[in-house]
PDB file of C-alpha atoms and ligand atoms in Angstrom:
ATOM      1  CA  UNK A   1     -21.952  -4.165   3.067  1.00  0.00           C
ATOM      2  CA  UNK A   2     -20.311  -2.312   0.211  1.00  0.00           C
ATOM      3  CA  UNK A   3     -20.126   1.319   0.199  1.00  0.00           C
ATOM      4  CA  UNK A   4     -21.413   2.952  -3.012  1.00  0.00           C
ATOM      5  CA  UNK A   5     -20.603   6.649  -4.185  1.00  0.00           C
ATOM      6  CA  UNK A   6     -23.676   8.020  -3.319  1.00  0.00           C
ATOM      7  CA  UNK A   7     -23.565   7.461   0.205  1.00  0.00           C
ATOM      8  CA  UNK A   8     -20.508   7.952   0.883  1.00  0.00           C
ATOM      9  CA  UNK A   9     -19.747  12.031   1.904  1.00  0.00           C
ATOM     10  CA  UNK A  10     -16.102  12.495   0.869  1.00  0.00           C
ATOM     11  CA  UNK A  11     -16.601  11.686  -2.641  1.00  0.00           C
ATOM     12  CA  UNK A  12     -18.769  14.515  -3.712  1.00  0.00           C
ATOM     13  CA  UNK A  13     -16.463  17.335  -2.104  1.00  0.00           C
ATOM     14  CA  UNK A  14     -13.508  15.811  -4.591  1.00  0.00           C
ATOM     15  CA  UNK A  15     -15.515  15.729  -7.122  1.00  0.00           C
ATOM     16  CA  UNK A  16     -16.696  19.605  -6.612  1.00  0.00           C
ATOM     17  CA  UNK A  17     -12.998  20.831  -6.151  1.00  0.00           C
ATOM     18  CA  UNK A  18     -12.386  19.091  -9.269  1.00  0.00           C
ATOM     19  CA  UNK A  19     -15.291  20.778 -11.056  1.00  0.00           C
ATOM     20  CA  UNK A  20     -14.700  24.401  -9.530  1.00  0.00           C
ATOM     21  CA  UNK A  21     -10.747  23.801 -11.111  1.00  0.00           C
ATOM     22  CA  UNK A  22     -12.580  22.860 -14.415  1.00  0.00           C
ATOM     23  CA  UNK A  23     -10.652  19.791 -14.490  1.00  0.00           C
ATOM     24  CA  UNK A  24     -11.227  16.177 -15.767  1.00  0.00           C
ATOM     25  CA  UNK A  25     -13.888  14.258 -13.324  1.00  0.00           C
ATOM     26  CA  UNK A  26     -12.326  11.280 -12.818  1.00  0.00           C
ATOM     27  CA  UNK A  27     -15.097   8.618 -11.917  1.00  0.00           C
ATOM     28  CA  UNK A  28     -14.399   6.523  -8.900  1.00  0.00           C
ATOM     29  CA  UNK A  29     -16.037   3.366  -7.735  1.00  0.00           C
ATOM     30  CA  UNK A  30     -15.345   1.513  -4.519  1.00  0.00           C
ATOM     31  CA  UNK A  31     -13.741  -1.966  -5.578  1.00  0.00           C
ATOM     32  CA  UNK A  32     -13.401  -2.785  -1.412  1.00  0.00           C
ATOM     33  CA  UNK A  33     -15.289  -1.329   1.139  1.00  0.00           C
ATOM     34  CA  UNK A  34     -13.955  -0.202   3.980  1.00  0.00           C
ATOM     35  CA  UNK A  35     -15.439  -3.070   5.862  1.00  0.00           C
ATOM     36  CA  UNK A  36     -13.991  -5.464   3.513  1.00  0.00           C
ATOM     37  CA  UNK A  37     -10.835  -3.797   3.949  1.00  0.00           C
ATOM     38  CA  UNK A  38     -10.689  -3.972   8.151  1.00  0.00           C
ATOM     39  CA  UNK A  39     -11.814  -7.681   7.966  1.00  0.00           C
ATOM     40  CA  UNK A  40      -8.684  -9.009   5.610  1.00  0.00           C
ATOM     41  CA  UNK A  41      -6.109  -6.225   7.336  1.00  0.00           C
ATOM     42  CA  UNK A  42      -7.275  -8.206  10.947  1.00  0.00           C
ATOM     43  CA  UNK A  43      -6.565 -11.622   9.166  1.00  0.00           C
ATOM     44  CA  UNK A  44      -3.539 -10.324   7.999  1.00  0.00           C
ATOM     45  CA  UNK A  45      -2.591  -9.815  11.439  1.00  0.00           C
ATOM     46  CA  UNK A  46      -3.661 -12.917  13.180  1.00  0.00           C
ATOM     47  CA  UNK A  47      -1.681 -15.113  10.784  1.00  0.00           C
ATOM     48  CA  UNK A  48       1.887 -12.475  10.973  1.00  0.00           C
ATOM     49  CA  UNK A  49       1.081 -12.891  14.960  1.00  0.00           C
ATOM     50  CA  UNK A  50       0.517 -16.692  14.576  1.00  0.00           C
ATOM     51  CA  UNK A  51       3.851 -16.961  12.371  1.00  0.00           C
ATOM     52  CA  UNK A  52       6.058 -14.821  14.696  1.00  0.00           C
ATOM     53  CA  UNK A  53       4.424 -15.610  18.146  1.00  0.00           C
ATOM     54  CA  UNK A  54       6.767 -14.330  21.020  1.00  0.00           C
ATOM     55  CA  UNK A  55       8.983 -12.545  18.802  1.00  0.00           C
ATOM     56  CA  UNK A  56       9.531  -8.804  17.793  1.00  0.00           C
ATOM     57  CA  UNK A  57       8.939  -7.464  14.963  1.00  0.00           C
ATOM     58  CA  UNK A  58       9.878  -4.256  12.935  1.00  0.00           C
ATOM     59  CA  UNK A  59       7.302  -3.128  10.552  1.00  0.00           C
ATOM     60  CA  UNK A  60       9.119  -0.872   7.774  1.00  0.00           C
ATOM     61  CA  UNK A  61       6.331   0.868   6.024  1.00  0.00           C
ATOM     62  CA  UNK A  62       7.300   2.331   2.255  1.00  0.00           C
ATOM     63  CA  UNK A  63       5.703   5.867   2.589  1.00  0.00           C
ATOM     64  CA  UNK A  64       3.254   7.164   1.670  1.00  0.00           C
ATOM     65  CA  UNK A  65       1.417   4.751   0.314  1.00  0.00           C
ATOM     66  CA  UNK A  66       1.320   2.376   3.151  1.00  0.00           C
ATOM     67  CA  UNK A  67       0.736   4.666   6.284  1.00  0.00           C
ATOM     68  CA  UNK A  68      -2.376   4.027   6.507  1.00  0.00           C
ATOM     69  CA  UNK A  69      -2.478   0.104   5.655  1.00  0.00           C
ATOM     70  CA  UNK A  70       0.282   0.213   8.253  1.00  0.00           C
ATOM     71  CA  UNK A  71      -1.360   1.734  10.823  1.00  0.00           C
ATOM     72  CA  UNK A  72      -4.428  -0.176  10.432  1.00  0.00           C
ATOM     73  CA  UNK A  73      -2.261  -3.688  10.233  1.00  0.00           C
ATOM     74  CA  UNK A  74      -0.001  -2.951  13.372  1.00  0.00           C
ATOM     75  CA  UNK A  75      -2.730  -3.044  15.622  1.00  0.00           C
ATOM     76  CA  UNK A  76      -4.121  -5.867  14.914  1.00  0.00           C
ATOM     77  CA  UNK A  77      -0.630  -7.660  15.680  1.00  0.00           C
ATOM     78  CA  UNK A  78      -0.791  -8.439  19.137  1.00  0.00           C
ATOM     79  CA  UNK A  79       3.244  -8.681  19.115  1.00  0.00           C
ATOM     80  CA  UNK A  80       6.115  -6.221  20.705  1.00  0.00           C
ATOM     81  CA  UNK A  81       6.365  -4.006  17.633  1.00  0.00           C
ATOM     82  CA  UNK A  82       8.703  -1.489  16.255  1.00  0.00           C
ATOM     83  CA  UNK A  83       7.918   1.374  13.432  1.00  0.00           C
ATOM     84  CA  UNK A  84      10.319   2.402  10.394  1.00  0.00           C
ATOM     85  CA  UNK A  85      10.073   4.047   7.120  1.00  0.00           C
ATOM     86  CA  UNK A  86      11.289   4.322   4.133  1.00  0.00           C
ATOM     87  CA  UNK A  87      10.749   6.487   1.470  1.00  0.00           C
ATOM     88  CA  UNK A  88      11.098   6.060  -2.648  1.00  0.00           C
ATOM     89  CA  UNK A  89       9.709   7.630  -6.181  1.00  0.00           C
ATOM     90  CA  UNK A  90       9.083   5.855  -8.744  1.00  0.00           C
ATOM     91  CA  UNK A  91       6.265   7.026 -10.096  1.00  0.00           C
ATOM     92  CA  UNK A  92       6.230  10.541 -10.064  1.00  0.00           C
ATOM     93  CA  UNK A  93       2.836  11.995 -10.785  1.00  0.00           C
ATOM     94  CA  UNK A  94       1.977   9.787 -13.238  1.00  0.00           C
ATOM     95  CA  UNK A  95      -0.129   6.320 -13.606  1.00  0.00           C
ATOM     96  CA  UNK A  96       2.877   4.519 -15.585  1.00  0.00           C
ATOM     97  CA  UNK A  97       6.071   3.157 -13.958  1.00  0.00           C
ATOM     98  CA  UNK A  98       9.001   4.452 -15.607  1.00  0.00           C
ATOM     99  CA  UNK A  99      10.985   1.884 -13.757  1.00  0.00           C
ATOM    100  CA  UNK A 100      13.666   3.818 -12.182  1.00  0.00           C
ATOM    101  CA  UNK A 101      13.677   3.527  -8.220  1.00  0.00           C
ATOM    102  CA  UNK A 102      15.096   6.411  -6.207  1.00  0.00           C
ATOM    103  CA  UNK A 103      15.686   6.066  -2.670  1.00  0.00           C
ATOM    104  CA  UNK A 104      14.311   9.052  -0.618  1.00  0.00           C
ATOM    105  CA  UNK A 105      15.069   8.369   3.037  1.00  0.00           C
ATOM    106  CA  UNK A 106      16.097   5.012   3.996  1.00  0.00           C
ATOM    107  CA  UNK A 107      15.163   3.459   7.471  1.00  0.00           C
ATOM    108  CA  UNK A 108      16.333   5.326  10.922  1.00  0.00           C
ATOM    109  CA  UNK A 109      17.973   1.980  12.464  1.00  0.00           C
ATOM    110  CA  UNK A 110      19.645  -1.456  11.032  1.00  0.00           C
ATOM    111  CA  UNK A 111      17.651  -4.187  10.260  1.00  0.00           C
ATOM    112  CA  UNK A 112      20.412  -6.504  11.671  1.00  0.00           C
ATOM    113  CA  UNK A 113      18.813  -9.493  13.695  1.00  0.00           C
ATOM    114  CA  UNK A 114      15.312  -8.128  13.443  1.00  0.00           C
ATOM    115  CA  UNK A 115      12.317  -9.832  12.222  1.00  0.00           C
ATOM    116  CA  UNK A 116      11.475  -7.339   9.391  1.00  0.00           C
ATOM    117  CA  UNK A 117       8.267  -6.943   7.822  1.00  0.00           C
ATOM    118  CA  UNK A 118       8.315  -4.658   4.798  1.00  0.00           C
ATOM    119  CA  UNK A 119       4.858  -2.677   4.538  1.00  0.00           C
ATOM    120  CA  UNK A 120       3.549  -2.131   0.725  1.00  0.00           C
ATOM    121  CA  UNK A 121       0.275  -0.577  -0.380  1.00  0.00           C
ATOM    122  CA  UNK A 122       0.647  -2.657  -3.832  1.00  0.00           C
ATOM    123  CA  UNK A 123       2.934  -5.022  -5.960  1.00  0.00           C
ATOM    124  CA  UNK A 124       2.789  -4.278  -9.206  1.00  0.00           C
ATOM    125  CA  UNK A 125       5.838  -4.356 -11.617  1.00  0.00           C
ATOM    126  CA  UNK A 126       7.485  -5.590  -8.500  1.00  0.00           C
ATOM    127  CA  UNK A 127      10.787  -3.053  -9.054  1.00  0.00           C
ATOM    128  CA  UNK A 128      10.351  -1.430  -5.996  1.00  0.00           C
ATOM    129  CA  UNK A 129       9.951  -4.263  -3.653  1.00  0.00           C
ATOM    130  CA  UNK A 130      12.989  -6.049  -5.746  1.00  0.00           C
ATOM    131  CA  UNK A 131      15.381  -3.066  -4.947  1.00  0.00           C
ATOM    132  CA  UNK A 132      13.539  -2.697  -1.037  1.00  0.00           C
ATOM    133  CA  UNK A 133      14.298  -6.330  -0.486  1.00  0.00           C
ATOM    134  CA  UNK A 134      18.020  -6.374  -1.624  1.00  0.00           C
ATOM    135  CA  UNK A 135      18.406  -3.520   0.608  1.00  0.00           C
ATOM    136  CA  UNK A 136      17.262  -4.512   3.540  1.00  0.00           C
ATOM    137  CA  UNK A 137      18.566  -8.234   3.054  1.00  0.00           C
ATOM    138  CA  UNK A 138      22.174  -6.633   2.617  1.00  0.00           C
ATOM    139  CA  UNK A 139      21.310  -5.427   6.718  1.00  0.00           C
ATOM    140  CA  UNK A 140      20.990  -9.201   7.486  1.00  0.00           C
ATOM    141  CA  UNK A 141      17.962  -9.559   9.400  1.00  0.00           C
ATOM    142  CA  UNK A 142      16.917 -12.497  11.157  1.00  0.00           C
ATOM    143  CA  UNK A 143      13.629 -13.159   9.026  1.00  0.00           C
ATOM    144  CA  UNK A 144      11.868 -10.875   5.870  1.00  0.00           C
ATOM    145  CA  UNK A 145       8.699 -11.364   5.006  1.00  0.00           C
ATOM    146  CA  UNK A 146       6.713  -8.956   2.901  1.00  0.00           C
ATOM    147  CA  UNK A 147       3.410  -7.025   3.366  1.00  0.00           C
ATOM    148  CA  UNK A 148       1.401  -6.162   0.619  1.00  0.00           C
ATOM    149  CA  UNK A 149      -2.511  -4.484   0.673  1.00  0.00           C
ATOM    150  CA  UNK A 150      -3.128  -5.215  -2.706  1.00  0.00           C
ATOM    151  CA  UNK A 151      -0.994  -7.484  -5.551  1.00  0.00           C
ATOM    152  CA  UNK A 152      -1.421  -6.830  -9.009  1.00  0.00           C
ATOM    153  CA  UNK A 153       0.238 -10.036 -10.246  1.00  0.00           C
ATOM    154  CA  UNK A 154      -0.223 -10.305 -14.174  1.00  0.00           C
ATOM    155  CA  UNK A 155       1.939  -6.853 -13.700  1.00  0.00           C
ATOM    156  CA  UNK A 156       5.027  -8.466 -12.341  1.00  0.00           C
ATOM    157  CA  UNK A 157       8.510  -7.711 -13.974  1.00  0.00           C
ATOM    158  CA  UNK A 158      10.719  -8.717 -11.497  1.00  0.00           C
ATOM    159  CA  UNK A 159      10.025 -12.311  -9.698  1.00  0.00           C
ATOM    160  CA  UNK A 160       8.608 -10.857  -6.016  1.00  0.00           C
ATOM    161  CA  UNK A 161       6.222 -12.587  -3.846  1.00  0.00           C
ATOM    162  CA  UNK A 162       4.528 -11.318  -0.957  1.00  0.00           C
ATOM    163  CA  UNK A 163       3.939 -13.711   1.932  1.00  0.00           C
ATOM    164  CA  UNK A 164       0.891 -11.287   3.358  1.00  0.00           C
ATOM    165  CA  UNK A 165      -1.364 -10.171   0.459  1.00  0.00           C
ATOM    166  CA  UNK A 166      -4.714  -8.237   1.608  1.00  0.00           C
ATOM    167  CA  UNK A 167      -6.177  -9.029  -2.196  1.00  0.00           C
ATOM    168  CA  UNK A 168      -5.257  -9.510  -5.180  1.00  0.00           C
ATOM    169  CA  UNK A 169      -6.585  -7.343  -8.237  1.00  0.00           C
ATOM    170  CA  UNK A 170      -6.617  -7.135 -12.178  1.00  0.00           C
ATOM    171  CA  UNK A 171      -4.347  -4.388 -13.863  1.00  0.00           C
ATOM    172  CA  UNK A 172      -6.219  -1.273 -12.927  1.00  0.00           C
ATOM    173  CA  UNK A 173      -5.755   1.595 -11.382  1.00  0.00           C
ATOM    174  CA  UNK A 174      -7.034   1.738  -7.528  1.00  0.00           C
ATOM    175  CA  UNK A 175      -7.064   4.869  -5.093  1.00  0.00           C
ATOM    176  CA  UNK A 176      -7.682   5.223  -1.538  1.00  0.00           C
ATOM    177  CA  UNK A 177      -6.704   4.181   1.668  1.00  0.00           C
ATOM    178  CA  UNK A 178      -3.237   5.785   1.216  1.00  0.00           C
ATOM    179  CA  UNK A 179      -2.964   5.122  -2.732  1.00  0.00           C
ATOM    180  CA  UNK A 180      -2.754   8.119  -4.459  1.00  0.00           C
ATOM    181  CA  UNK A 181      -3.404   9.468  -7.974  1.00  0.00           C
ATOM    182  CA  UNK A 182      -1.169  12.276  -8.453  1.00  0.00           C
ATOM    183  CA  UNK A 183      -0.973  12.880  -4.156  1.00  0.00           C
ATOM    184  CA  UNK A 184      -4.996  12.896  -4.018  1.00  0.00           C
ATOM    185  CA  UNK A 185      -7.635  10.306  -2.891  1.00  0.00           C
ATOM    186  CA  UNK A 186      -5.531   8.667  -0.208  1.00  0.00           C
ATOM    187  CA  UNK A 187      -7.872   9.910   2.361  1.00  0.00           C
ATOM    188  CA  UNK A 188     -10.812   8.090   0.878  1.00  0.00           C
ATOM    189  CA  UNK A 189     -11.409   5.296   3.527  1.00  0.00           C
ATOM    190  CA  UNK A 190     -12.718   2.505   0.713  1.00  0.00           C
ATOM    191  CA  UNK A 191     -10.169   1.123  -1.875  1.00  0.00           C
ATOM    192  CA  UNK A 192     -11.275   2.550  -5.350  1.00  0.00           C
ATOM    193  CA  UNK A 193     -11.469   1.761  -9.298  1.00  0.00           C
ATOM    194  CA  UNK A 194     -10.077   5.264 -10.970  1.00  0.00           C
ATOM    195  CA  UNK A 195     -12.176   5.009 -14.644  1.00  0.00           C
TER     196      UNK A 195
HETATM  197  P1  IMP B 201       6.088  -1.330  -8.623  1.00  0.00           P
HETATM  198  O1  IMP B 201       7.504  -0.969  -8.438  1.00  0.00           O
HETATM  199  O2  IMP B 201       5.670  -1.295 -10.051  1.00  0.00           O
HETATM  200  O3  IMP B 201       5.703  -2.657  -7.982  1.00  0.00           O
HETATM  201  O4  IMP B 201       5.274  -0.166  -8.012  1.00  0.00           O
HETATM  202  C1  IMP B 201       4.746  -0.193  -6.798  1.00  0.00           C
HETATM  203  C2  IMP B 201       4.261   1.174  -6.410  1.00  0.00           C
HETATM  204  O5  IMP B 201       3.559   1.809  -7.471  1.00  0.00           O
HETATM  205  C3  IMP B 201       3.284   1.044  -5.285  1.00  0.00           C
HETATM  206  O6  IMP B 201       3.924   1.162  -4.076  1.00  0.00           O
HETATM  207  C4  IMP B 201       2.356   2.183  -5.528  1.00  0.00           C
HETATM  208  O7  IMP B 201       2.823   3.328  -4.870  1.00  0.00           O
HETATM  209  C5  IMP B 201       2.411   2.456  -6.994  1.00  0.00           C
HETATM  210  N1  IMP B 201       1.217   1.896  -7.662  1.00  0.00           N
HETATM  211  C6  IMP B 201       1.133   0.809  -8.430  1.00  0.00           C
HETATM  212  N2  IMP B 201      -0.115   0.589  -8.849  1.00  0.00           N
HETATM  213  C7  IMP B 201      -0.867   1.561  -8.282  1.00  0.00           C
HETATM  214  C8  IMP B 201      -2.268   1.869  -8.309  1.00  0.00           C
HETATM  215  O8  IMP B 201      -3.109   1.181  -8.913  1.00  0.00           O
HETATM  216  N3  IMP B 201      -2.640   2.953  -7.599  1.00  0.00           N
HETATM  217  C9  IMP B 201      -1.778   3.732  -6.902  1.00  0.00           C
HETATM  218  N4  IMP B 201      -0.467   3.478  -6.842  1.00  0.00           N
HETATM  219  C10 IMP B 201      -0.013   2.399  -7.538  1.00  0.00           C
HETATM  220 MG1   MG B 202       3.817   3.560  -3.170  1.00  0.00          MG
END
């Protein structure tokens, strides 16, 4: 079943803060349900504990985007797993990527030997996952594979591929489940269109 905006109760109390600020209503429709969204992450996690059965594995989310997908996603690995994080801007507060990656806080422990999945909310230009990857291949782990919720593929700058992709979209904009516009919406629980 797919959620709409009226029945779901988090939507109207943005919307109000946004009208008692006076600012712009941005208009939100849900694009994947939250349903939709629990059914793919548990796929996702049968095939990554298919492909790596009896190993460990290190999930490194990219905050804060991925939290969320990350949390959800690691449970439904029945493997011996390991958190880390890692932390970059790139986009600042804005909806365009102005292509420069800074690096924030990198991970806690060396990704030497380890099975390493990198966690992404989304692919889009692909410069952040290009400049993740080289990172984390310069550790020399035993096996990267990458993560991704959504991929926005006709966006791609730089040649990355996902082996895990929850679904792929068109170019636009998307909130929710830990994707943010300008820090907000990444507590709505469905994946949404910002219009
Ligand atoms: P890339 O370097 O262009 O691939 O940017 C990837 C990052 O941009 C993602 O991790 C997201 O944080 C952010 N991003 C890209 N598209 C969207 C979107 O539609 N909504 C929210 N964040 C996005
Ligand atoms: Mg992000």
């Amino acid at each position: 079943m797919v959620a709409t905006f009226a029945d779901n109760f988090y939507y109207p109390g943005f919307r109000i803060l946004e009208f008692l600020e006076q600012r712009k209503v941005p208009e939100l429709k849900v694009r994947f349900s939250r349903e939709q969204i629990a059914a793919r992450v548990a796929e996702l996690g049968s095939q990554i504990t298919r492909d790596f059965a009896g190993e460990p594995l290190v999930l490194v989310g990219v905050l804060k985007g991925a939290a969320i997908f990350l949390s959800d996603l690691a449970r439904q690995i029945a493997l011996d797993s390991t958190f880390d994080f890692i932390s970059v801007s790139s986009y600042g507060n804005q909806k365009q990527n102005s292509g420069e990656v800074k690096l924030l806080k990198d991970v806690d422990q060396s990704m030497e030997g380890k099975n390493v999945i990198l966690v992404e909310d989304i692919l889009d230009t692909g410069l952040t996952m290009a400049y993740l990857k080289e990172m984390i291949l310069a550790h020399h782990p035993r096996a990267f594979k990458i993560a991704a919720l959504l991929d926005k593929k006709c966006r791609r700058r730089q040649p990355i591929h996902a082996d895990y992709v929850g679904f792929e979209i068109p170019d636009e904009f998307v909130v929710g489940y830990g994707m943010d516009y300008a820090e907000r919406y990444r507590n709505l629980p469905d994946i949404c269109v910002v219009e």
